[in-house]
PDB file of N, CA and C in Angstrom:
ATOM      1  N   MET Y   1     -23.774  23.762   0.440  1.00 96.00           N
ATOM      2  CA  MET Y   1     -24.063  22.842  -0.183  1.00 96.00           C
ATOM      3  C   MET Y   1     -25.111  21.678   1.003  1.00 96.00           C
ATOM      4  N   LYS Y   2     -26.413  21.248   0.486  1.00 96.00           N
ATOM      5  CA  LYS Y   2     -27.334  20.508   1.421  1.00 96.00           C
ATOM      6  C   LYS Y   2     -27.859  19.251   1.147  1.00 96.00           C
ATOM      7  N   THR Y   3     -27.819  17.911   1.422  1.00 96.00           N
ATOM      8  CA  THR Y   3     -27.952  16.587   1.023  1.00 96.00           C
ATOM      9  C   THR Y   3     -29.409  16.373   1.560  1.00 96.00           C
ATOM     10  N   ILE Y   4     -30.353  16.654   0.056  1.00 96.00           N
ATOM     11  CA  ILE Y   4     -32.201  16.239   0.703  1.00 96.00           C
ATOM     12  C   ILE Y   4     -32.249  15.342   0.199  1.00 96.00           C
ATOM     13  N   ALA Y   5     -31.560  14.222   0.056  1.00 94.00           N
ATOM     14  CA  ALA Y   5     -32.552  12.680  -0.066  1.00 94.00           C
ATOM     15  C   ALA Y   5     -31.166  11.912  -0.101  1.00 94.00           C
ATOM     16  N   GLN Y   6     -31.691  11.074   0.495  1.00 92.00           N
ATOM     17  CA  GLN Y   6     -30.496   9.702   0.039  1.00 92.00           C
ATOM     18  C   GLN Y   6     -31.469   8.443   0.047  1.00 92.00           C
ATOM     19  N   PHE Y   7     -30.886   7.507  -1.319  1.00 90.00           N
ATOM     20  CA  PHE Y   7     -31.306   6.583  -1.537  1.00 90.00           C
ATOM     21  C   PHE Y   7     -29.849   5.498  -1.999  1.00 90.00           C
ATOM     22  N   SER Y   8     -31.092   3.929  -1.897  1.00 84.00           N
ATOM     23  CA  SER Y   8     -29.876   2.920  -1.484  1.00 84.00           C
ATOM     24  C   SER Y   8     -29.813   2.472  -3.041  1.00 84.00           C
ATOM     25  N   HIS Y   9     -30.922   2.605  -3.707  1.00 80.00           N
ATOM     26  CA  HIS Y   9     -30.516   2.262  -5.803  1.00 80.00           C
ATOM     27  C   HIS Y   9     -30.469   3.085  -6.638  1.00 80.00           C
ATOM     28  N   ILE Y  10     -29.567   3.273  -8.172  1.00 81.00           N
ATOM     29  CA  ILE Y  10     -29.868   4.185  -8.823  1.00 81.00           C
ATOM     30  C   ILE Y  10     -31.397   4.171  -9.645  1.00 81.00           C
ATOM     31  N   THR Y  11     -31.355   3.348  -9.013  1.00 80.00           N
ATOM     32  CA  THR Y  11     -32.682   3.143  -9.556  1.00 80.00           C
ATOM     33  C   THR Y  11     -34.572   3.043  -8.996  1.00 80.00           C
ATOM     34  N   ASP Y  12     -34.118   3.342  -8.481  1.00 82.00           N
ATOM     35  CA  ASP Y  12     -35.026   3.914  -7.146  1.00 82.00           C
ATOM     36  C   ASP Y  12     -35.608   4.421  -7.555  1.00 82.00           C
ATOM     37  N   ALA Y  13     -37.547   4.602  -7.717  1.00 79.00           N
ATOM     38  CA  ALA Y  13     -38.943   4.910  -8.925  1.00 79.00           C
ATOM     39  C   ALA Y  13     -38.474   6.630  -8.305  1.00 79.00           C
ATOM     40  N   HIS Y  14     -37.785   6.660  -6.659  1.00 86.00           N
ATOM     41  CA  HIS Y  14     -38.671   8.217  -5.823  1.00 86.00           C
ATOM     42  C   HIS Y  14     -37.114   8.905  -5.843  1.00 86.00           C
ATOM     43  N   TYR Y  15     -35.841   8.107  -6.478  1.00 91.00           N
ATOM     44  CA  TYR Y  15     -34.486   8.851  -6.864  1.00 91.00           C
ATOM     45  C   TYR Y  15     -35.069   9.332  -8.541  1.00 91.00           C
ATOM     46  N   MET Y  16     -35.579   8.652  -9.576  1.00 89.00           N
ATOM     47  CA  MET Y  16     -35.264   8.890 -10.878  1.00 89.00           C
ATOM     48  C   MET Y  16     -36.757  10.437 -10.765  1.00 89.00           C
ATOM     49  N   PHE Y  17     -37.714  10.183 -10.152  1.00 90.00           N
ATOM     50  CA  PHE Y  17     -38.507  11.210  -9.910  1.00 90.00           C
ATOM     51  C   PHE Y  17     -38.342  12.530  -9.707  1.00 90.00           C
ATOM     52  N   LEU Y  18     -37.843  12.804  -8.492  1.00 94.00           N
ATOM     53  CA  LEU Y  18     -37.125  13.627  -7.480  1.00 94.00           C
ATOM     54  C   LEU Y  18     -35.871  14.329  -8.846  1.00 94.00           C
ATOM     55  N   LEU Y  19     -34.753  13.951  -9.443  1.00 94.00           N
ATOM     56  CA  LEU Y  19     -34.076  14.265  -9.844  1.00 94.00           C
ATOM     57  C   LEU Y  19     -34.731  15.275 -11.133  1.00 94.00           C
ATOM     58  N   SER Y  20     -35.607  14.026 -11.972  1.00 93.00           N
ATOM     59  CA  SER Y  20     -36.388  14.646 -13.115  1.00 93.00           C
ATOM     60  C   SER Y  20     -37.137  16.281 -12.823  1.00 93.00           C
ATOM     61  N   ARG Y  21     -37.742  16.620 -11.355  1.00 95.00           N
ATOM     62  CA  ARG Y  21     -38.575  17.120 -11.019  1.00 95.00           C
ATOM     63  C   ARG Y  21     -37.574  18.456 -10.438  1.00 95.00           C
ATOM     64  N   LEU Y  22     -36.526  18.021 -10.066  1.00 97.00           N
ATOM     65  CA  LEU Y  22     -35.563  19.150 -10.559  1.00 97.00           C
ATOM     66  C   LEU Y  22     -34.828  19.556 -10.972  1.00 97.00           C
ATOM     67  N   GLU Y  23     -34.862  19.213 -11.487  1.00 95.00           N
ATOM     68  CA  GLU Y  23     -34.009  19.576 -12.884  1.00 95.00           C
ATOM     69  C   GLU Y  23     -35.164  20.595 -13.560  1.00 95.00           C
ATOM     70  N   GLU Y  24     -36.528  20.097 -13.698  1.00 96.00           N
ATOM     71  CA  GLU Y  24     -37.634  20.591 -14.054  1.00 96.00           C
ATOM     72  C   GLU Y  24     -37.755  22.205 -13.715  1.00 96.00           C
ATOM     73  N   ALA Y  25     -37.450  21.691 -12.163  1.00 97.00           N
ATOM     74  CA  ALA Y  25     -37.769  23.672 -11.296  1.00 97.00           C
ATOM     75  C   ALA Y  25     -36.601  24.424 -11.991  1.00 97.00           C
ATOM     76  N   GLY Y  26     -35.408  23.988 -12.564  1.00 98.00           N
ATOM     77  CA  GLY Y  26     -34.364  24.339 -12.599  1.00 98.00           C
ATOM     78  C   GLY Y  26     -33.819  24.334 -11.710  1.00 98.00           C
ATOM     79  N   ILE Y  27     -33.613  23.385 -10.954  1.00 98.00           N
ATOM     80  CA  ILE Y  27     -32.375  23.706  -9.593  1.00 98.00           C
ATOM     81  C   ILE Y  27     -30.827  22.320  -9.629  1.00 98.00           C
ATOM     82  N   ALA Y  28     -30.814  23.021  -9.990  1.00 97.00           N
ATOM     83  CA  ALA Y  28     -28.818  22.094 -10.252  1.00 97.00           C
ATOM     84  C   ALA Y  28     -28.929  21.573  -9.648  1.00 97.00           C
ATOM     85  N   VAL Y  29     -28.442  20.134 -10.051  1.00 97.00           N
ATOM     86  CA  VAL Y  29     -28.446  18.750  -8.563  1.00 97.00           C
ATOM     87  C   VAL Y  29     -26.500  17.931  -8.694  1.00 97.00           C
ATOM     88  N   HIS Y  30     -26.584  17.495  -7.205  1.00 96.00           N
ATOM     89  CA  HIS Y  30     -25.128  16.937  -7.828  1.00 96.00           C
ATOM     90  C   HIS Y  30     -25.713  15.537  -7.318  1.00 96.00           C
ATOM     91  N   ARG Y  31     -25.401  15.021  -7.760  1.00 95.00           N
ATOM     92  CA  ARG Y  31     -25.401  12.609  -7.688  1.00 95.00           C
ATOM     93  C   ARG Y  31     -23.593  12.302  -6.924  1.00 95.00           C
ATOM     94  N   GLN Y  32     -24.165  12.489  -6.023  1.00 94.00           N
ATOM     95  CA  GLN Y  32     -22.622  12.681  -4.839  1.00 94.00           C
ATOM     96  C   GLN Y  32     -22.836  11.105  -4.690  1.00 94.00           C
ATOM     97  N   ASN Y  33     -21.891   9.905  -5.404  1.00 92.00           N
ATOM     98  CA  ASN Y  33     -21.921   8.323  -5.373  1.00 92.00           C
ATOM     99  C   ASN Y  33     -22.480   7.616  -6.674  1.00 92.00           C
ATOM    100  N   GLU Y  34     -22.829   8.476  -7.032  1.00 90.00           N
ATOM    101  CA  GLU Y  34     -23.915   7.916  -8.275  1.00 90.00           C
ATOM    102  C   GLU Y  34     -22.973   6.557  -9.455  1.00 90.00           C
ATOM    103  N   HIS Y  35     -22.537   7.488  -9.511  1.00 88.00           N
ATOM    104  CA  HIS Y  35     -21.153   6.153 -10.674  1.00 88.00           C
ATOM    105  C   HIS Y  35     -20.279   5.092  -9.738  1.00 88.00           C
ATOM    106  N   ILE Y  36     -20.403   5.583  -8.653  1.00 88.00           N
ATOM    107  CA  ILE Y  36     -19.502   4.044  -8.070  1.00 88.00           C
ATOM    108  C   ILE Y  36     -21.052   3.092  -6.895  1.00 88.00           C
ATOM    109  N   ILE Y  37     -22.229   3.756  -7.617  1.00 84.00           N
ATOM    110  CA  ILE Y  37     -22.967   3.373  -6.917  1.00 84.00           C
ATOM    111  C   ILE Y  37     -23.094   1.692  -9.001  1.00 84.00           C
ATOM    112  N   GLY Y  38     -23.016   2.117  -9.345  1.00 81.00           N
ATOM    113  CA  GLY Y  38     -23.572   1.571 -10.564  1.00 81.00           C
ATOM    114  C   GLY Y  38     -22.638   0.907 -11.301  1.00 81.00           C
ATOM    115  N   LEU Y  39     -21.625   0.771 -10.413  1.00 86.00           N
ATOM    116  CA  LEU Y  39     -20.369   0.272 -11.037  1.00 86.00           C
ATOM    117  C   LEU Y  39     -20.306  -0.616 -10.493  1.00 86.00           C
ATOM    118  N   VAL Y  40     -19.924  -0.289  -8.869  1.00 87.00           N
ATOM    119  CA  VAL Y  40     -20.136  -1.758  -7.488  1.00 87.00           C
ATOM    120  C   VAL Y  40     -21.542  -1.169  -6.916  1.00 87.00           C
ATOM    121  N   PRO Y  41     -22.354  -2.248  -7.024  1.00 81.00           N
ATOM    122  CA  PRO Y  41     -24.076  -1.799  -6.238  1.00 81.00           C
ATOM    123  C   PRO Y  41     -23.656  -2.324  -5.293  1.00 81.00           C
ATOM    124  N   HIS Y  42     -22.758  -3.343  -4.613  1.00 82.00           N
ATOM    125  CA  HIS Y  42     -23.049  -3.529  -3.278  1.00 82.00           C
ATOM    126  C   HIS Y  42     -22.166  -3.342  -2.618  1.00 82.00           C
ATOM    127  N   ILE Y  43     -21.297  -1.997  -2.939  1.00 85.00           N
ATOM    128  CA  ILE Y  43     -20.729  -0.851  -1.825  1.00 85.00           C
ATOM    129  C   ILE Y  43     -21.218   0.167  -1.247  1.00 85.00           C
ATOM    130  N   GLN Y  44     -23.004   0.285  -2.109  1.00 82.00           N
ATOM    131  CA  GLN Y  44     -24.435   1.661  -1.648  1.00 82.00           C
ATOM    132  C   GLN Y  44     -24.075   1.205  -0.149  1.00 82.00           C
ATOM    133  N   ILE Y  45     -23.801  -0.208   0.788  1.00 81.00           N
ATOM    134  CA  ILE Y  45     -24.086   0.038   1.941  1.00 81.00           C
ATOM    135  C   ILE Y  45     -23.333   0.826   2.829  1.00 81.00           C
ATOM    136  N   ALA Y  46     -22.315   0.360   2.521  1.00 87.00           N
ATOM    137  CA  ALA Y  46     -20.267   1.595   3.086  1.00 87.00           C
ATOM    138  C   ALA Y  46     -20.597   2.595   2.758  1.00 87.00           C
ATOM    139  N   ILE Y  47     -21.292   3.358   1.912  1.00 89.00           N
ATOM    140  CA  ILE Y  47     -21.114   4.302   1.706  1.00 89.00           C
ATOM    141  C   ILE Y  47     -22.063   5.325   1.387  1.00 89.00           C
ATOM    142  N   GLY Y  48     -23.236   4.624   1.812  1.00 85.00           N
ATOM    143  CA  GLY Y  48     -24.547   5.429   2.283  1.00 85.00           C
ATOM    144  C   GLY Y  48     -25.471   5.693   1.516  1.00 85.00           C
ATOM    145  N   GLY Y  49     -25.232   4.874   0.226  1.00 88.00           N
ATOM    146  CA  GLY Y  49     -26.178   5.503  -0.628  1.00 88.00           C
ATOM    147  C   GLY Y  49     -25.460   6.552  -1.658  1.00 88.00           C
ATOM    148  N   VAL Y  50     -26.762   6.322  -2.663  1.00 92.00           N
ATOM    149  CA  VAL Y  50     -26.627   7.629  -3.749  1.00 92.00           C
ATOM    150  C   VAL Y  50     -27.246   8.983  -2.883  1.00 92.00           C
ATOM    151  N   GLN Y  51     -26.507  10.094  -3.068  1.00 94.00           N
ATOM    152  CA  GLN Y  51     -26.849  11.531  -2.134  1.00 94.00           C
ATOM    153  C   GLN Y  51     -27.823  12.065  -3.263  1.00 94.00           C
ATOM    154  N   VAL Y  52     -28.747  13.141  -2.788  1.00 96.00           N
ATOM    155  CA  VAL Y  52     -29.278  13.993  -3.764  1.00 96.00           C
ATOM    156  C   VAL Y  52     -28.369  15.140  -2.821  1.00 96.00           C
ATOM    157  N   VAL Y  53     -27.762  16.678  -3.815  1.00 97.00           N
ATOM    158  CA  VAL Y  53     -27.362  17.244  -3.067  1.00 97.00           C
ATOM    159  C   VAL Y  53     -27.057  19.143  -3.847  1.00 97.00           C
ATOM    160  N   VAL Y  54     -28.087  19.668  -3.247  1.00 98.00           N
ATOM    161  CA  VAL Y  54     -28.183  20.850  -3.728  1.00 98.00           C
ATOM    162  C   VAL Y  54     -27.837  22.528  -2.566  1.00 98.00           C
ATOM    163  N   SER Y  55     -27.971  23.180  -3.606  1.00 98.00           N
ATOM    164  CA  SER Y  55     -26.996  24.054  -2.937  1.00 98.00           C
ATOM    165  C   SER Y  55     -27.725  24.450  -1.676  1.00 98.00           C
ATOM    166  N   ASP Y  56     -26.965  25.504  -0.664  1.00 97.00           N
ATOM    167  CA  ASP Y  56     -28.297  26.086   0.143  1.00 97.00           C
ATOM    168  C   ASP Y  56     -29.159  27.083  -0.422  1.00 97.00           C
ATOM    169  N   GLU Y  57     -29.349  27.834  -1.570  1.00 98.00           N
ATOM    170  CA  GLU Y  57     -30.411  28.360  -1.884  1.00 98.00           C
ATOM    171  C   GLU Y  57     -31.244  27.799  -2.216  1.00 98.00           C
ATOM    172  N   ASP Y  58     -31.229  26.616  -2.880  1.00 98.00           N
ATOM    173  CA  ASP Y  58     -31.915  25.760  -3.401  1.00 98.00           C
ATOM    174  C   ASP Y  58     -32.613  24.970  -2.350  1.00 98.00           C
ATOM    175  N   ALA Y  59     -31.961  24.843  -1.460  1.00 97.00           N
ATOM    176  CA  ALA Y  59     -32.480  23.484   0.039  1.00 97.00           C
ATOM    177  C   ALA Y  59     -33.914  23.754  -0.150  1.00 97.00           C
ATOM    178  N   GLN Y  60     -35.170  24.049   0.019  1.00 98.00           N
ATOM    179  CA  GLN Y  60     -35.939  25.173   0.486  1.00 98.00           C
ATOM    180  C   GLN Y  60     -36.830  24.244  -0.568  1.00 98.00           C
ATOM    181  N   ALA Y  61     -36.298  24.777  -1.442  1.00 98.00           N
ATOM    182  CA  ALA Y  61     -37.400  24.517  -2.627  1.00 98.00           C
ATOM    183  C   ALA Y  61     -37.101  23.058  -2.836  1.00 98.00           C
ATOM    184  N   ALA Y  62     -36.002  22.904  -2.977  1.00 98.00           N
ATOM    185  CA  ALA Y  62     -35.687  21.236  -3.368  1.00 98.00           C
ATOM    186  C   ALA Y  62     -36.687  20.177  -2.189  1.00 98.00           C
ATOM    187  N   LEU Y  63     -36.782  20.516  -0.704  1.00 97.00           N
ATOM    188  CA  LEU Y  63     -37.111  19.767  -0.047  1.00 97.00           C
ATOM    189  C   LEU Y  63     -38.654  19.825  -0.059  1.00 97.00           C
ATOM    190  N   GLU Y  64     -39.183  20.950  -0.475  1.00 97.00           N
ATOM    191  CA  GLU Y  64     -40.722  21.202  -0.789  1.00 97.00           C
ATOM    192  C   GLU Y  64     -41.048  20.203  -2.088  1.00 97.00           C
ATOM    193  N   ILE Y  65     -40.127  20.390  -2.898  1.00 97.00           N
ATOM    194  CA  ILE Y  65     -40.516  19.708  -4.336  1.00 97.00           C
ATOM    195  C   ILE Y  65     -40.530  17.677  -3.916  1.00 97.00           C
ATOM    196  N   TRP Y  66     -39.359  18.013  -3.788  1.00 96.00           N
ATOM    197  CA  TRP Y  66     -39.027  15.659  -2.338  1.00 96.00           C
ATOM    198  C   TRP Y  66     -40.497  15.759  -1.880  1.00 96.00           C
ATOM    199  N   GLN Y  67     -40.546  16.627  -0.711  1.00 95.00           N
ATOM    200  CA  GLN Y  67     -41.925  16.277  -0.287  1.00 95.00           C
ATOM    201  C   GLN Y  67     -43.257  16.014  -1.059  1.00 95.00           C
ATOM    202  N   GLU Y  68     -43.318  16.321  -2.241  1.00 94.00           N
ATOM    203  CA  GLU Y  68     -44.647  16.979  -3.168  1.00 94.00           C
ATOM    204  C   GLU Y  68     -44.168  15.444  -3.544  1.00 94.00           C
ATOM    205  N   VAL Y  69     -42.912  15.387  -4.555  1.00 92.00           N
ATOM    206  CA  VAL Y  69     -42.562  13.657  -4.810  1.00 92.00           C
ATOM    207  C   VAL Y  69     -43.385  12.356  -4.425  1.00 92.00           C
ATOM    208  N   ARG Y  70     -42.457  12.311  -2.916  1.00 89.00           N
ATOM    209  CA  ARG Y  70     -42.551  11.251  -1.659  1.00 89.00           C
ATOM    210  C   ARG Y  70     -44.017  11.032  -2.106  1.00 89.00           C
ATOM    211  N   GLN Y  71     -45.563  12.093  -2.044  1.00 88.00           N
ATOM    212  CA  GLN Y  71     -46.774  11.758  -1.974  1.00 88.00           C
ATOM    213  C   GLN Y  71     -47.349  11.709  -3.703  1.00 88.00           C
ATOM    214  N   GLU Y  72     -46.760  12.324  -4.743  1.00 85.00           N
ATOM    215  CA  GLU Y  72     -47.076  11.885  -5.705  1.00 85.00           C
ATOM    216  C   GLU Y  72     -47.031  10.472  -6.486  1.00 85.00           C
ATOM    217  N   VAL Y  73     -46.044   9.882  -5.849  1.00 79.00           N
ATOM    218  CA  VAL Y  73     -45.262   8.175  -5.976  1.00 79.00           C
ATOM    219  C   VAL Y  73     -45.936   7.055  -5.052  1.00 79.00           C
ATOM    220  N   ALA Y  74     -46.300   8.038  -3.933  1.00 77.00           N
ATOM    221  CA  ALA Y  74     -47.255   7.067  -2.713  1.00 77.00           C
ATOM    222  C   ALA Y  74     -48.710   7.005  -3.486  1.00 77.00           C
ATOM    223  N   ALA Y  75     -49.151   7.731  -3.851  1.00 78.00           N
ATOM    224  CA  ALA Y  75     -50.864   8.085  -4.241  1.00 78.00           C
ATOM    225  C   ALA Y  75     -50.175   7.067  -6.090  1.00 78.00           C
ATOM    226  N   HIS Y  76     -49.540   6.937  -6.523  1.00 72.00           N
ATOM    227  CA  HIS Y  76     -49.463   6.475  -7.710  1.00 72.00           C
ATOM    228  C   HIS Y  76     -49.215   4.849  -7.699  1.00 72.00           C
ATOM    229  N   PHE Y  77     -48.457   4.458  -6.747  1.00 66.00           N
ATOM    230  CA  PHE Y  77     -47.706   3.166  -7.083  1.00 66.00           C
ATOM    231  C   PHE Y  77     -47.709   2.618  -5.461  1.00 66.00           C
ATOM    232  N   ASP Y  78     -47.253   0.991  -5.418  1.00 62.00           N
ATOM    233  CA  ASP Y  78     -46.957   0.806  -3.950  1.00 62.00           C
ATOM    234  C   ASP Y  78     -45.985   0.298  -3.740  1.00 62.00           C
ATOM    235  N   ASP Y  79     -45.960  -0.308  -2.848  1.00 60.00           N
ATOM    236  CA  ASP Y  79     -44.596  -0.796  -2.867  1.00 60.00           C
ATOM    237  C   ASP Y  79     -43.285  -2.265  -3.305  1.00 60.00           C
ATOM    238  N   ALA Y  80     -45.177  -2.920  -4.201  1.00 58.00           N
ATOM    239  CA  ALA Y  80     -44.820  -4.263  -4.761  1.00 58.00           C
ATOM    240  C   ALA Y  80     -44.588  -3.502  -6.302  1.00 58.00           C
ATOM    241  N   ASP Y  81     -45.421  -2.614  -6.197  1.00 62.00           N
ATOM    242  CA  ASP Y  81     -44.863  -1.893  -8.344  1.00 62.00           C
ATOM    243  C   ASP Y  81     -43.633  -1.215  -7.953  1.00 62.00           C
ATOM    244  N   LEU Y  82     -42.857  -0.508  -6.804  1.00 59.00           N
ATOM    245  CA  LEU Y  82     -42.323   0.163  -7.318  1.00 59.00           C
ATOM    246  C   LEU Y  82     -40.639  -0.726  -6.808  1.00 59.00           C
ATOM    247  N   GLU Y  83     -40.718  -1.538  -5.902  1.00 61.00           N
ATOM    248  CA  GLU Y  83     -39.683  -2.907  -6.234  1.00 61.00           C
ATOM    249  C   GLU Y  83     -39.505  -3.684  -7.394  1.00 61.00           C
ATOM    250  N   ALA Y  84     -40.728  -3.684  -8.282  1.00 64.00           N
ATOM    251  CA  ALA Y  84     -40.464  -4.521  -9.348  1.00 64.00           C
ATOM    252  C   ALA Y  84     -39.834  -3.702 -10.657  1.00 64.00           C
ATOM    253  N   GLN Y  85     -40.213  -2.655 -10.752  1.00 60.00           N
ATOM    254  CA  GLN Y  85     -40.218  -1.315 -11.484  1.00 60.00           C
ATOM    255  C   GLN Y  85     -38.582  -1.735 -11.472  1.00 60.00           C
ATOM    256  N   ALA Y  86     -38.172  -1.231  -9.796  1.00 58.00           N
ATOM    257  CA  ALA Y  86     -36.187  -1.014  -9.202  1.00 58.00           C
ATOM    258  C   ALA Y  86     -35.348  -1.833  -9.975  1.00 58.00           C
ATOM    259  N   LEU Y  87     -36.571  -3.278 -10.028  1.00 61.00           N
ATOM    260  CA  LEU Y  87     -35.447  -4.675 -10.168  1.00 61.00           C
ATOM    261  C   LEU Y  87     -35.415  -5.105 -11.757  1.00 61.00           C
ATOM    262  N   ALA Y  88     -36.706  -4.511 -12.466  1.00 62.00           N
ATOM    263  CA  ALA Y  88     -36.376  -4.921 -13.763  1.00 62.00           C
ATOM    264  C   ALA Y  88     -35.445  -3.254 -14.870  1.00 62.00           C
ATOM    265  N   ALA Y  89     -35.197  -2.374 -14.204  1.00 56.00           N
ATOM    266  CA  ALA Y  89     -34.538  -1.486 -14.621  1.00 56.00           C
ATOM    267  C   ALA Y  89     -33.229  -1.806 -13.896  1.00 56.00           C
ATOM    268  N   HIS Y  90     -32.942  -2.201 -13.080  1.00 52.00           N
ATOM    269  CA  HIS Y  90     -31.356  -2.983 -12.283  1.00 52.00           C
ATOM    270  C   HIS Y  90     -30.945  -4.377 -13.563  1.00 52.00           C
ATOM    271  N   ASP Y  91     -31.867  -5.543 -13.631  1.00 56.00           N
ATOM    272  CA  ASP Y  91     -31.268  -6.702 -14.416  1.00 56.00           C
ATOM    273  C   ASP Y  91     -31.332  -5.639 -15.726  1.00 56.00           C
ATOM    274  N   ASP Y  92     -31.943  -4.723 -16.847  1.00 52.00           N
ATOM    275  CA  ASP Y  92     -31.680  -4.142 -17.792  1.00 52.00           C
ATOM    276  C   ASP Y  92     -30.219  -3.538 -17.963  1.00 52.00           C
ATOM    277  N   ASN Y  93     -29.776  -2.972 -16.942  1.00 48.00           N
ATOM    278  CA  ASN Y  93     -28.627  -2.554 -16.401  1.00 48.00           C
ATOM    279  C   ASN Y  93     -27.478  -3.354 -16.329  1.00 48.00           C
ATOM    280  N   VAL Y  94     -27.617  -4.433 -15.843  1.00 46.00           N
ATOM    281  CA  VAL Y  94     -26.577  -5.159 -15.843  1.00 46.00           C
ATOM    282  C   VAL Y  94     -26.122  -6.491 -16.906  1.00 46.00           C
TER     283      VAL Y  94
END
């Protein structure tokens, strides 16, 4: 198993897009710490955020998808847009 990405918040746009793209590609994903961060958000600092973990066999393909996601998100959103979306999603979940 290999961690390909790590996120501070489960509402991060990159996180959501990455999960979607990996699932579309048929890559099984383990979302380490997702539930505890959802229940106790402030603990994310202590446990290193939510981690996207894939099998060793899928790691290279998953890393390529992660690179594509970063480029796509950067091309379509600026940091203020992403922050506003994350805050809105967080407010909806609180």
